[in-house]
Coordinates of N, CA and C in Angstrom, one line a residue:
Chain A
N1 N -1.6 12.1 -18.2 CA -2.1 11.9 -16.9 C -1.0 11.3 -16.0
A2 N -0.1 12.0 -15.4 CA 0.9 11.6 -14.6 C 0.5 10.9 -13.3
G3 N -0.4 11.5 -12.5 CA -0.6 10.8 -11.3 C 0.3 11.1 -10.3
V4 N 1.0 10.1 -9.8 CA 2.0 10.3 -8.7 C 3.5 9.9 -9.4
T5 N 4.4 10.6 -9.3 CA 5.6 10.4 -9.9 C 6.7 10.5 -8.9
Q6 N 7.6 9.5 -8.7 CA 8.7 9.4 -7.9 C 10.0 9.6 -8.6
T7 N 10.9 10.2 -8.0 CA 12.2 10.3 -8.6 C 13.3 10.3 -7.4
P8 N 14.4 9.6 -7.6 CA 14.7 8.7 -8.8 C 14.0 7.5 -8.6
K9 N 14.3 6.6 -9.6 CA 13.8 5.1 -9.7 C 14.7 4.2 -8.8
F10 N 15.8 4.5 -9.0 CA 16.9 3.6 -8.3 C 18.0 4.6 -7.7
R11 N 18.5 4.0 -6.7 CA 19.7 4.8 -6.1 C 20.5 3.8 -5.2
V12 N 21.8 4.0 -5.3 CA 22.8 3.2 -4.4 C 23.5 4.3 -3.5
L13 N 23.6 4.0 -2.3 CA 24.2 5.0 -1.4 C 25.3 4.1 -0.5
K14 N 26.2 4.9 -0.1 CA 27.0 4.4 1.0 C 26.6 4.8 2.3
T15 N 26.9 3.9 3.3 CA 26.5 4.2 4.6 C 26.9 5.6 5.0
G16 N 26.0 6.3 5.6 CA 26.3 7.7 6.1 C 26.1 8.8 5.1
Q17 N 25.9 8.5 3.8 CA 25.4 9.5 2.8 C 24.0 9.9 3.0
S18 N 23.7 11.0 2.5 CA 22.2 11.6 2.6 C 21.7 11.6 1.2
M19 N 20.3 11.6 1.1 CA 19.7 11.8 -0.1 C 18.2 12.3 0.2
T20 N 17.6 12.8 -0.9 CA 16.2 13.1 -0.8 C 15.5 12.4 -1.9
L21 N 14.3 11.8 -1.6 CA 13.4 11.3 -2.5 C 12.3 12.2 -2.8
L22 N 12.0 12.5 -4.0 CA 11.0 13.4 -4.4 C 9.7 12.7 -5.0
C23 N 8.6 13.2 -4.4 CA 7.3 12.7 -4.8 C 6.5 13.9 -5.3
A24 N 5.9 13.7 -6.5 CA 5.0 14.8 -7.0 C 3.7 14.3 -7.5
Q25 N 2.5 15.0 -7.2 CA 1.3 14.4 -7.6 C 0.5 15.6 -8.2
D26 N -0.3 15.3 -9.3 CA -0.9 16.3 -10.1 C -2.4 16.2 -10.0
M27 N -2.9 15.6 -8.9 CA -4.3 15.3 -8.7 C -5.0 16.3 -7.7
N28 N -4.1 17.2 -7.1 CA -4.6 18.2 -6.3 C -5.1 17.5 -4.9
H29 N -4.4 16.5 -4.5 CA -4.7 15.7 -3.3 C -4.2 16.5 -2.2
E30 N -4.9 16.4 -1.0 CA -4.6 17.0 0.2 C -3.5 16.1 0.9
Y31 N -3.8 14.8 0.8 CA -2.9 13.9 1.8 C -1.9 13.2 0.9
M32 N -0.7 13.1 1.6 CA 0.4 12.4 0.9 C 1.1 11.5 1.9
Y33 N 1.7 10.4 1.4 CA 2.3 9.4 2.3 C 3.6 8.9 1.8
W34 N 4.4 8.5 2.7 CA 5.7 7.7 2.4 C 5.5 6.3 3.1
Y35 N 5.8 5.3 2.2 CA 5.9 3.9 2.8 C 7.1 3.3 2.3
R36 N 7.5 2.4 3.1 CA 8.6 1.4 2.8 C 8.0 0.0 2.7
Q37 N 8.6 -0.8 1.6 CA 8.1 -2.1 1.5 C 9.4 -3.0 1.7
D38 N 9.3 -3.9 2.6 CA 10.5 -4.9 2.8 C 9.8 -6.3 2.7
P39 N 10.7 -7.3 2.3 CA 10.1 -8.7 2.2 C 9.4 -9.2 3.5
G40 N 8.3 -9.8 3.4 CA 7.5 -10.2 4.5 C 6.9 -9.3 5.5
M41 N 7.2 -7.9 5.1 CA 6.7 -6.8 6.0 C 5.5 -6.1 5.4
G42 N 5.3 -6.2 4.2 CA 4.2 -5.5 3.7 C 4.6 -4.0 3.4
L43 N 3.7 -3.0 3.3 CA 4.0 -1.7 3.3 C 3.9 -0.9 4.7
R44 N 4.7 -0.3 5.1 CA 4.9 0.3 6.3 C 5.0 1.8 6.2
L45 N 4.1 2.5 7.0 CA 4.0 4.1 6.7 C 5.2 4.7 7.5
I46 N 5.9 5.5 6.9 CA 7.0 6.2 7.4 C 6.6 7.6 7.9
H47 N 6.0 8.4 7.1 CA 5.6 9.8 7.5 C 4.3 10.1 6.6
Y48 N 3.5 10.9 6.9 CA 2.5 11.3 6.1 C 2.1 12.8 6.3
S49 N 1.3 13.4 5.4 CA 1.0 14.9 5.4 C -0.5 15.1 5.1
V50 N -1.1 15.9 5.8 CA -2.4 16.1 5.7 C -2.9 17.3 4.9
G51 N -1.7 18.1 4.5 CA -1.9 19.3 3.8 C -0.6 20.1 3.7
E52 N -0.5 21.0 2.9 CA 0.8 21.7 2.6 C 1.2 22.3 4.0
G53 N 2.5 22.2 4.1 CA 3.0 22.6 5.4 C 2.9 21.8 6.6
T54 N 2.3 20.7 6.5 CA 2.1 19.7 7.6 C 2.8 18.4 7.5
T55 N 3.3 17.8 8.6 CA 3.8 16.4 8.5 C 3.6 15.8 9.7
A56 N 3.5 14.4 9.7 CA 3.3 13.7 10.8 C 4.0 12.3 10.8
K57 N 4.2 11.7 11.9 CA 5.0 10.5 11.9 C 4.0 9.3 11.7
G58 N 4.6 8.3 11.0 CA 3.7 7.1 10.9 C 4.4 6.0 11.8
E59 N 4.5 4.8 11.2 CA 4.8 3.6 12.1 C 6.3 3.5 12.2
V60 N 7.0 3.9 11.1 CA 8.5 3.7 11.2 C 9.3 4.9 10.8
P61 N 9.2 6.0 11.6 CA 9.7 7.3 11.2 C 11.2 7.6 11.4
D62 N 11.7 6.8 12.2 CA 13.3 7.1 12.7 C 14.2 7.0 11.6
G63 N 15.0 7.9 11.5 CA 16.0 7.9 10.4 C 15.6 8.6 9.1
Y64 N 14.4 9.2 9.1 CA 13.7 9.9 8.0 C 13.2 11.2 8.4
N65 N 13.2 12.2 7.5 CA 12.6 13.4 7.6 C 11.8 13.8 6.4
V66 N 10.9 14.6 6.5 CA 9.9 14.9 5.4 C 9.6 16.4 5.3
S67 N 9.3 16.8 4.2 CA 8.8 18.2 4.1 C 7.8 18.3 3.0
R68 N 6.7 19.3 3.2 CA 5.6 19.3 2.3 C 5.5 20.9 2.1
L69 N 6.4 21.5 1.4 CA 6.4 22.9 1.2 C 5.4 23.5 0.0
K70 N 5.0 22.5 -0.8 CA 4.1 22.8 -1.9 C 3.2 21.6 -1.8
K71 N 1.9 21.9 -2.1 CA 0.8 20.8 -2.0 C 1.1 19.7 -2.9
Q72 N 1.8 19.9 -4.0 CA 1.9 18.8 -4.9 C 3.1 18.0 -4.7
N73 N 4.1 18.6 -3.8 CA 5.3 17.7 -3.6 C 5.5 17.2 -2.1
F74 N 6.0 16.2 -2.0 CA 6.3 15.6 -0.6 C 7.7 15.0 -0.6
L75 N 8.6 15.5 0.1 CA 10.0 14.9 0.1 C 10.3 14.2 1.2
L76 N 11.1 13.1 1.0 CA 11.6 12.1 2.0 C 13.1 12.3 2.1
G77 N 13.7 12.6 3.1 CA 15.0 12.7 3.3 C 15.6 11.7 4.2
L78 N 16.8 11.2 3.8 CA 17.7 10.4 4.7 C 18.9 11.2 5.0
E79 N 19.1 11.5 6.3 CA 20.3 12.4 6.5 C 21.7 11.6 6.7
S80 N 21.5 10.3 7.0 CA 22.7 9.6 7.2 C 22.2 8.0 7.0
A81 N 22.4 7.7 5.8 CA 21.9 6.4 5.4 C 22.5 5.3 6.0
A82 N 21.7 4.2 6.5 CA 22.2 3.0 7.1 C 21.7 1.8 6.2
P83 N 22.5 0.6 6.2 CA 22.0 -0.5 5.4 C 20.5 -1.0 5.9
S84 N 20.0 -0.8 7.1 CA 18.7 -1.1 7.4 C 17.6 -0.3 6.6
Q85 N 18.0 0.8 6.0 CA 17.3 1.6 5.2 C 17.1 1.1 3.7
T86 N 17.8 0.0 3.4 CA 17.7 -0.6 2.0 C 16.3 -1.1 1.9
S87 N 15.6 -0.6 0.9 CA 14.2 -1.1 0.8 C 13.7 -0.3 -0.5
V88 N 12.4 -0.6 -0.7 CA 11.6 -0.1 -1.8 C 10.7 0.9 -1.2
Y89 N 10.7 2.3 -1.7 CA 10.0 3.2 -1.1 C 8.8 3.7 -2.0
F90 N 7.7 3.8 -1.5 CA 6.5 4.3 -2.3 C 5.9 5.4 -1.7
C91 N 5.6 6.3 -2.5 CA 4.9 7.6 -2.2 C 3.4 7.3 -2.7
A92 N 2.4 7.9 -1.9 CA 1.0 7.8 -2.3 C 0.3 9.2 -2.0
S93 N -0.8 9.3 -2.6 CA -1.6 10.6 -2.3 C -3.1 10.1 -2.3
S94 N -3.8 10.9 -1.6 CA -5.3 10.6 -1.5 C -6.0 11.9 -1.4
Y95 N -7.3 12.0 -1.8 CA -8.1 13.2 -1.7 C -8.3 13.6 -0.3
E96 N -8.7 12.6 0.5 CA -8.8 13.0 1.9 C -8.2 11.8 2.7
G97 N -8.3 11.8 4.0 CA -7.7 10.7 4.9 C -8.0 9.4 4.3
A98 N -7.1 8.6 4.2 CA -7.1 7.2 3.4 C -7.9 6.2 4.2
I99 N -8.5 6.4 5.3 CA -9.4 5.4 5.8 C -10.5 5.0 4.8
R100 N -11.1 6.0 4.3 CA -12.2 5.6 3.3 C -11.8 6.1 1.9
N101 N -10.6 6.5 1.6 CA -10.4 7.1 0.3 C -9.2 6.2 -0.3
I102 N -9.3 6.1 -1.6 CA -8.2 5.4 -2.2 C -6.9 6.1 -2.3
Q103 N -5.8 5.4 -2.1 CA -4.5 5.9 -2.1 C -4.0 5.6 -3.6
Y104 N -3.4 6.7 -4.2 CA -2.8 6.4 -5.5 C -1.3 6.5 -5.4
F105 N -0.7 5.4 -5.7 CA 0.8 5.3 -5.5 C 1.7 5.5 -6.7
G106 N 2.9 5.9 -6.5 CA 4.0 6.1 -7.4 C 4.6 4.7 -7.7
A107 N 5.5 4.6 -8.7 CA 6.1 3.4 -9.1 C 7.2 2.9 -8.1
G108 N 7.6 3.7 -7.2 CA 8.5 3.2 -6.3 C 10.0 3.7 -6.5
T109 N 10.7 3.8 -5.5 CA 12.1 4.0 -5.5 C 13.0 2.9 -4.9
R110 N 13.7 2.2 -5.6 CA 14.5 1.1 -5.0 C 15.8 1.7 -4.5
L111 N 16.1 1.6 -3.1 CA 17.2 2.1 -2.6 C 18.1 1.1 -1.9
S112 N 19.3 1.1 -2.4 CA 20.3 0.1 -1.7 C 21.3 1.0 -0.9
V113 N 21.6 0.6 0.3 CA 22.5 1.3 1.1 C 23.6 0.2 1.6
L114 N 24.9 0.7 1.0 CA 25.9 -0.4 1.3 C 27.0 0.0 2.5
Chain B
D1 N 3.2 -5.4 16.7 CA 2.0 -6.3 16.6 C 1.4 -6.0 15.2
Q2 N 1.3 -7.0 14.4 CA 0.8 -6.8 13.1 C -0.7 -6.8 13.1
Q3 N -1.3 -5.6 12.9 CA -2.7 -5.4 13.1 C -3.5 -5.9 11.9
V4 N -2.8 -6.1 10.8 CA -3.3 -6.6 9.4 C -2.5 -7.7 9.0
K5 N -3.1 -8.9 8.9 CA -2.1 -10.1 8.6 C -2.6 -10.9 7.3
Q6 N -1.7 -11.2 6.5 CA -2.0 -12.1 5.3 C -1.1 -13.1 5.6
N7 N -1.7 -14.2 5.9 CA -0.7 -15.4 6.4 C -0.2 -16.3 5.3
S8 N -0.7 -16.1 4.1 CA -0.2 -16.9 3.1 C 0.6 -16.1 2.0
P9 N 1.8 -16.3 2.0 CA 2.8 -15.4 1.3 C 2.5 -15.7 -0.3
S10 N 2.1 -16.9 -0.6 CA 1.9 -17.1 -2.1 C 0.7 -18.1 -2.2
L11 N 0.2 -18.0 -3.3 CA -1.1 -18.8 -3.9 C -0.9 -19.1 -5.3
S12 N -1.1 -20.4 -5.7 CA -1.0 -20.8 -7.1 C -2.3 -21.3 -7.4
V13 N -3.0 -21.0 -8.5 CA -4.3 -21.4 -9.1 C -4.3 -21.7 -10.5
Q14 N -5.0 -22.6 -10.9 CA -5.2 -22.8 -12.5 C -6.1 -21.8 -13.0
E15 N -5.8 -21.4 -14.2 CA -6.6 -20.3 -15.0 C -8.2 -20.9 -15.0
G16 N -9.0 -19.9 -14.8 CA -10.5 -20.4 -14.7 C -11.0 -20.8 -13.5
R17 N -10.1 -21.2 -12.6 CA -10.5 -21.5 -11.2 C -10.6 -20.3 -10.3
I18 N -11.2 -20.5 -9.0 CA -11.4 -19.6 -8.1 C -10.1 -19.3 -7.3
S19 N -9.8 -18.0 -7.1 CA -8.6 -17.6 -6.2 C -9.2 -17.0 -4.9
I20 N -8.8 -17.5 -3.8 CA -9.3 -17.0 -2.5 C -8.0 -16.4 -1.8
L21 N -8.0 -15.2 -1.5 CA -7.0 -14.6 -0.7 C -7.5 -14.1 0.7
N22 N -6.8 -14.4 1.7 CA -7.3 -14.2 3.0 C -6.7 -13.0 3.8
C23 N -7.3 -12.3 4.7 CA -6.8 -11.3 5.5 C -7.5 -11.3 6.8
D24 N -6.6 -11.2 7.8 CA -7.1 -11.1 9.2 C -6.7 -9.8 9.9
Y25 N -7.5 -9.4 10.8 CA -7.3 -8.0 11.4 C -7.4 -8.4 13.0
T26 N -6.9 -7.4 13.8 CA -6.9 -7.6 15.2 C -7.9 -6.4 15.8
N27 N -7.8 -5.2 15.1 CA -8.4 -4.0 15.8 C -9.9 -4.1 15.4
S28 N -10.8 -4.2 16.3 CA -12.2 -4.2 16.2 C -12.7 -2.7 15.8
M29 N -11.9 -1.7 15.8 CA -12.2 -0.5 15.5 C -12.2 -0.2 14.0
F30 N -11.5 -1.1 13.3 CA -11.3 -0.9 11.8 C -12.7 -1.0 11.2
D31 N -13.1 -0.1 10.3 CA -14.4 0.0 9.8 C -14.5 0.1 8.3
Y32 N -13.3 0.0 7.7 CA -13.2 0.1 6.2 C -12.0 -0.7 5.8
F33 N -12.1 -1.4 4.8 CA -10.9 -2.2 4.2 C -10.9 -2.2 2.8
L34 N -9.5 -2.2 2.4 CA -9.3 -2.1 0.9 C -8.5 -3.1 0.5
W35 N -8.5 -3.5 -0.7 CA -7.5 -4.4 -1.5 C -6.8 -3.7 -2.6
Y36 N -5.6 -3.9 -2.6 CA -4.7 -3.3 -3.7 C -4.0 -4.4 -4.4
K37 N -3.7 -4.2 -5.7 CA -2.9 -5.1 -6.5 C -1.7 -4.6 -6.9
K38 N -0.7 -5.3 -7.0 CA 0.7 -4.7 -7.3 C 1.4 -5.6 -8.2
Y39 N 1.7 -5.0 -9.4 CA 2.5 -5.8 -10.3 C 4.0 -5.3 -10.1
P40 N 5.0 -6.3 -10.5 CA 6.4 -6.0 -10.3 C 6.7 -4.5 -11.0
A41 N 7.6 -3.9 -10.3 CA 8.1 -2.6 -10.7 C 7.1 -1.6 -10.9
E42 N 5.9 -1.7 -10.2 CA 4.8 -0.9 -10.3 C 4.3 -0.5 -8.8
G43 N 3.7 0.6 -8.7 CA 3.0 0.8 -7.3 C 1.7 0.1 -7.2
P44 N 1.3 -0.2 -6.0 CA 0.1 -0.8 -5.8 C -1.1 0.1 -6.4
T45 N -2.1 -0.6 -6.9 CA -3.3 0.1 -7.4 C -4.6 -0.3 -6.7
F46 N -5.5 0.5 -6.4 CA -6.7 0.0 -5.6 C -7.5 -1.0 -6.5
L47 N -8.1 -1.9 -5.8 CA -8.8 -3.0 -6.5 C -10.4 -2.9 -6.0
I48 N -10.5 -3.0 -4.8 CA -11.9 -3.2 -4.2 C -12.0 -2.9 -2.7
S49 N -13.0 -2.3 -2.2 CA -13.1 -2.1 -0.8 C -14.4 -2.6 -0.1
I50 N -14.5 -2.5 1.1 CA -15.7 -3.0 1.8 C -15.8 -2.2 3.0
S51 N -17.0 -1.7 3.3 CA -17.2 -1.1 4.6 C -17.8 -2.1 5.6
S52 N -17.5 -1.8 6.9 CA -18.0 -2.8 8.0 C -19.4 -2.9 8.0
I53 N -20.2 -2.1 7.5 CA -21.7 -2.2 7.5 C -22.2 -3.2 6.6
K54 N -21.3 -3.6 5.7 CA -21.4 -4.7 4.8 C -20.8 -6.0 5.0
D55 N -21.2 -7.0 4.4 CA -20.5 -8.4 4.5 C -20.1 -8.8 3.2
K56 N -20.4 -8.1 2.2 CA -20.0 -8.6 0.7 C -19.9 -7.3 -0.1
N57 N -19.0 -7.3 -1.1 CA -18.9 -6.2 -2.0 C -18.4 -6.9 -3.4
E58 N -19.0 -6.6 -4.4 CA -18.8 -7.3 -5.6 C -18.4 -6.3 -6.7
D59 N -17.5 -6.6 -7.5 CA -17.1 -5.8 -8.7 C -16.6 -6.6 -9.7
G60 N -17.5 -7.0 -10.6 CA -17.0 -8.0 -11.7 C -16.7 -9.2 -11.2
R61 N -15.3 -9.7 -11.6 CA -14.8 -11.0 -11.1 C -14.4 -11.0 -9.7
F62 N -14.3 -9.8 -9.1 CA -13.7 -9.7 -7.7 C -14.9 -9.5 -6.7
T63 N -14.8 -10.3 -5.6 CA -15.8 -10.2 -4.4 C -15.0 -10.1 -3.2
V64 N -15.3 -9.1 -2.3 CA -14.7 -9.2 -1.0 C -15.8 -9.6 0.0
F65 N -15.4 -10.5 0.9 CA -16.3 -10.8 2.0 C -15.7 -10.5 3.2
L66 N -16.6 -10.0 4.1 CA -16.1 -9.6 5.5 C -17.0 -10.3 6.6
N67 N -16.1 -10.9 7.5 CA -16.7 -11.6 8.6 C -16.2 -10.8 9.9
K68 N -17.1 -10.0 10.4 CA -16.6 -9.1 11.4 C -16.3 -9.8 12.8
S69 N -17.3 -10.8 13.1 CA -17.0 -11.6 14.2 C -15.8 -12.3 14.3
A70 N -15.3 -12.9 13.1 CA -14.0 -13.5 13.0 C -12.8 -12.6 12.7
K71 N -13.1 -11.3 12.4 CA -12.1 -10.3 12.0 C -11.4 -10.9 10.8
H72 N -12.1 -11.3 9.7 CA -11.6 -11.8 8.7 C -12.2 -11.4 7.5
L73 N -11.4 -11.1 6.4 CA -11.9 -10.7 5.1 C -11.2 -11.6 4.1
S74 N -11.9 -11.8 2.9 CA -11.3 -12.6 1.9 C -11.6 -12.0 0.6
L75 N -10.7 -12.1 -0.4 CA -10.9 -11.7 -1.8 C -11.1 -12.8 -2.6
H76 N -12.2 -12.9 -3.4 CA -12.4 -14.0 -4.3 C -12.3 -13.5 -5.7
I77 N -11.6 -14.2 -6.6 CA -11.4 -13.9 -8.0 C -12.0 -15.0 -8.6
V78 N -13.0 -14.8 -9.5 CA -13.7 -15.8 -10.3 C -14.2 -15.4 -11.6
P79 N -13.7 -16.0 -12.8 CA -12.8 -17.0 -12.9 C -11.3 -16.2 -12.8
S80 N -10.3 -16.9 -12.3 CA -8.9 -16.4 -12.3 C -8.3 -16.4 -13.8
Q81 N -7.6 -15.3 -14.1 CA -7.0 -15.2 -15.3 C -5.5 -15.0 -15.2
P82 N -4.6 -15.3 -16.1 CA -3.2 -15.1 -16.0 C -2.7 -13.6 -15.7
G83 N -3.5 -12.7 -16.1 CA -3.3 -11.3 -15.8 C -3.6 -10.9 -14.5
D84 N -4.2 -11.8 -13.6 CA -4.4 -11.6 -12.2 C -3.1 -11.8 -11.4
S85 N -2.1 -12.4 -12.0 CA -0.9 -12.7 -11.3 C -0.2 -11.5 -10.8
A86 N -0.2 -11.3 -9.5 CA 0.3 -10.1 -8.9 C 0.4 -10.2 -7.4
V87 N 0.9 -9.3 -6.7 CA 0.8 -9.2 -5.2 C -0.4 -8.6 -4.8
Y88 N -1.2 -9.1 -3.9 CA -2.4 -8.5 -3.4 C -2.2 -8.1 -1.9
F89 N -2.5 -6.8 -1.6 CA -2.4 -6.3 -0.3 C -3.8 -6.0 0.3
C90 N -4.1 -6.5 1.4 CA -5.3 -5.9 2.2 C -4.8 -4.8 3.1
A91 N -5.7 -3.8 3.3 CA -5.3 -2.6 4.1 C -6.5 -2.0 4.9
A92 N -6.2 -1.5 6.1 CA -7.1 -0.8 6.9 C -6.5 0.3 7.6
H93 N -7.0 1.5 7.5 CA -6.5 2.8 8.2 C -5.0 2.8 8.1
N94 N -4.5 2.9 6.8 CA -3.0 3.0 6.5 C -2.2 1.8 6.9
I95 N -2.8 0.8 7.3 CA -2.0 -0.4 7.8 C -2.2 -1.5 6.6
F96 N -1.1 -1.9 6.1 CA -1.2 -3.0 5.0 C -0.7 -4.2 5.6
G97 N -1.3 -5.3 5.0 CA -0.8 -6.7 5.2 C 0.5 -7.0 4.6
Q98 N 1.0 -8.1 4.7 CA 2.2 -8.6 4.2 C 2.2 -8.7 2.7
G99 N 1.0 -9.0 2.2 CA 0.8 -9.3 0.9 C 0.7 -10.9 0.6
T100 N 0.0 -11.1 -0.5 CA 0.0 -12.5 -1.0 C 0.3 -12.6 -2.5
E101 N 1.3 -13.3 -2.9 CA 1.7 -13.3 -4.3 C 0.7 -14.4 -5.0
L102 N -0.1 -14.0 -5.9 CA -0.9 -15.0 -6.5 C -0.3 -15.2 -8.0
S103 N -0.3 -16.5 -8.2 CA 0.2 -16.9 -9.6 C -0.8 -17.7 -10.2
V104 N -1.4 -17.3 -11.3 CA -2.4 -18.0 -12.2 C -1.7 -18.8 -13.3
K105 N -1.9 -20.0 -13.3 CA -1.2 -20.8 -14.4 C -2.2 -21.0 -15.6
P106 N -1.6 -20.9 -16.8 CA -2.6 -21.1 -17.9 C -2.9 -22.5 -18.1

């Protein structure tokens, strides 16, 4: 029972490099989310998706792009990484909109941008 | 402006005693609140929730209290166990607090 799987678990980038973080869920959830966690800031929503082919901006979307080509996958892209994007990134999914529904989280991706 | 705030970054309690974790919110439209627990190197996991039509919800050792007039909720853990040591986040409408790191000493 995999739940939400994030790859990679760790990554080090140089400023200006690009990368894609992959999130996969096997629970047939409609909603998926990307958060970043920084010290003293809690979890902040980057982008989210309410279904296959849809994406929407969250609280801190600048510098990131996302795609939801398949229902089970939600990709987070950094086109030109900056040191300010050093963070731990969490993907989550939920059956419906998370206001009243539990979100299931992946184990996180720790990203360092040098 | 932080709409969900956890003003205590850390809390240390003795095993067997009560742990009380606090959370404040500013948006009176929030009508559902969740608590998540996070261990190191893992993602948050759901712990307990409460609807604004209630003032208390209990699940085993965990109880969440909601005071709508004060825009305040609290999570009580009784009795606290070393395995409860983790970071606890309160959340409302996809907005998370900063988290409180609970340490339960044997």
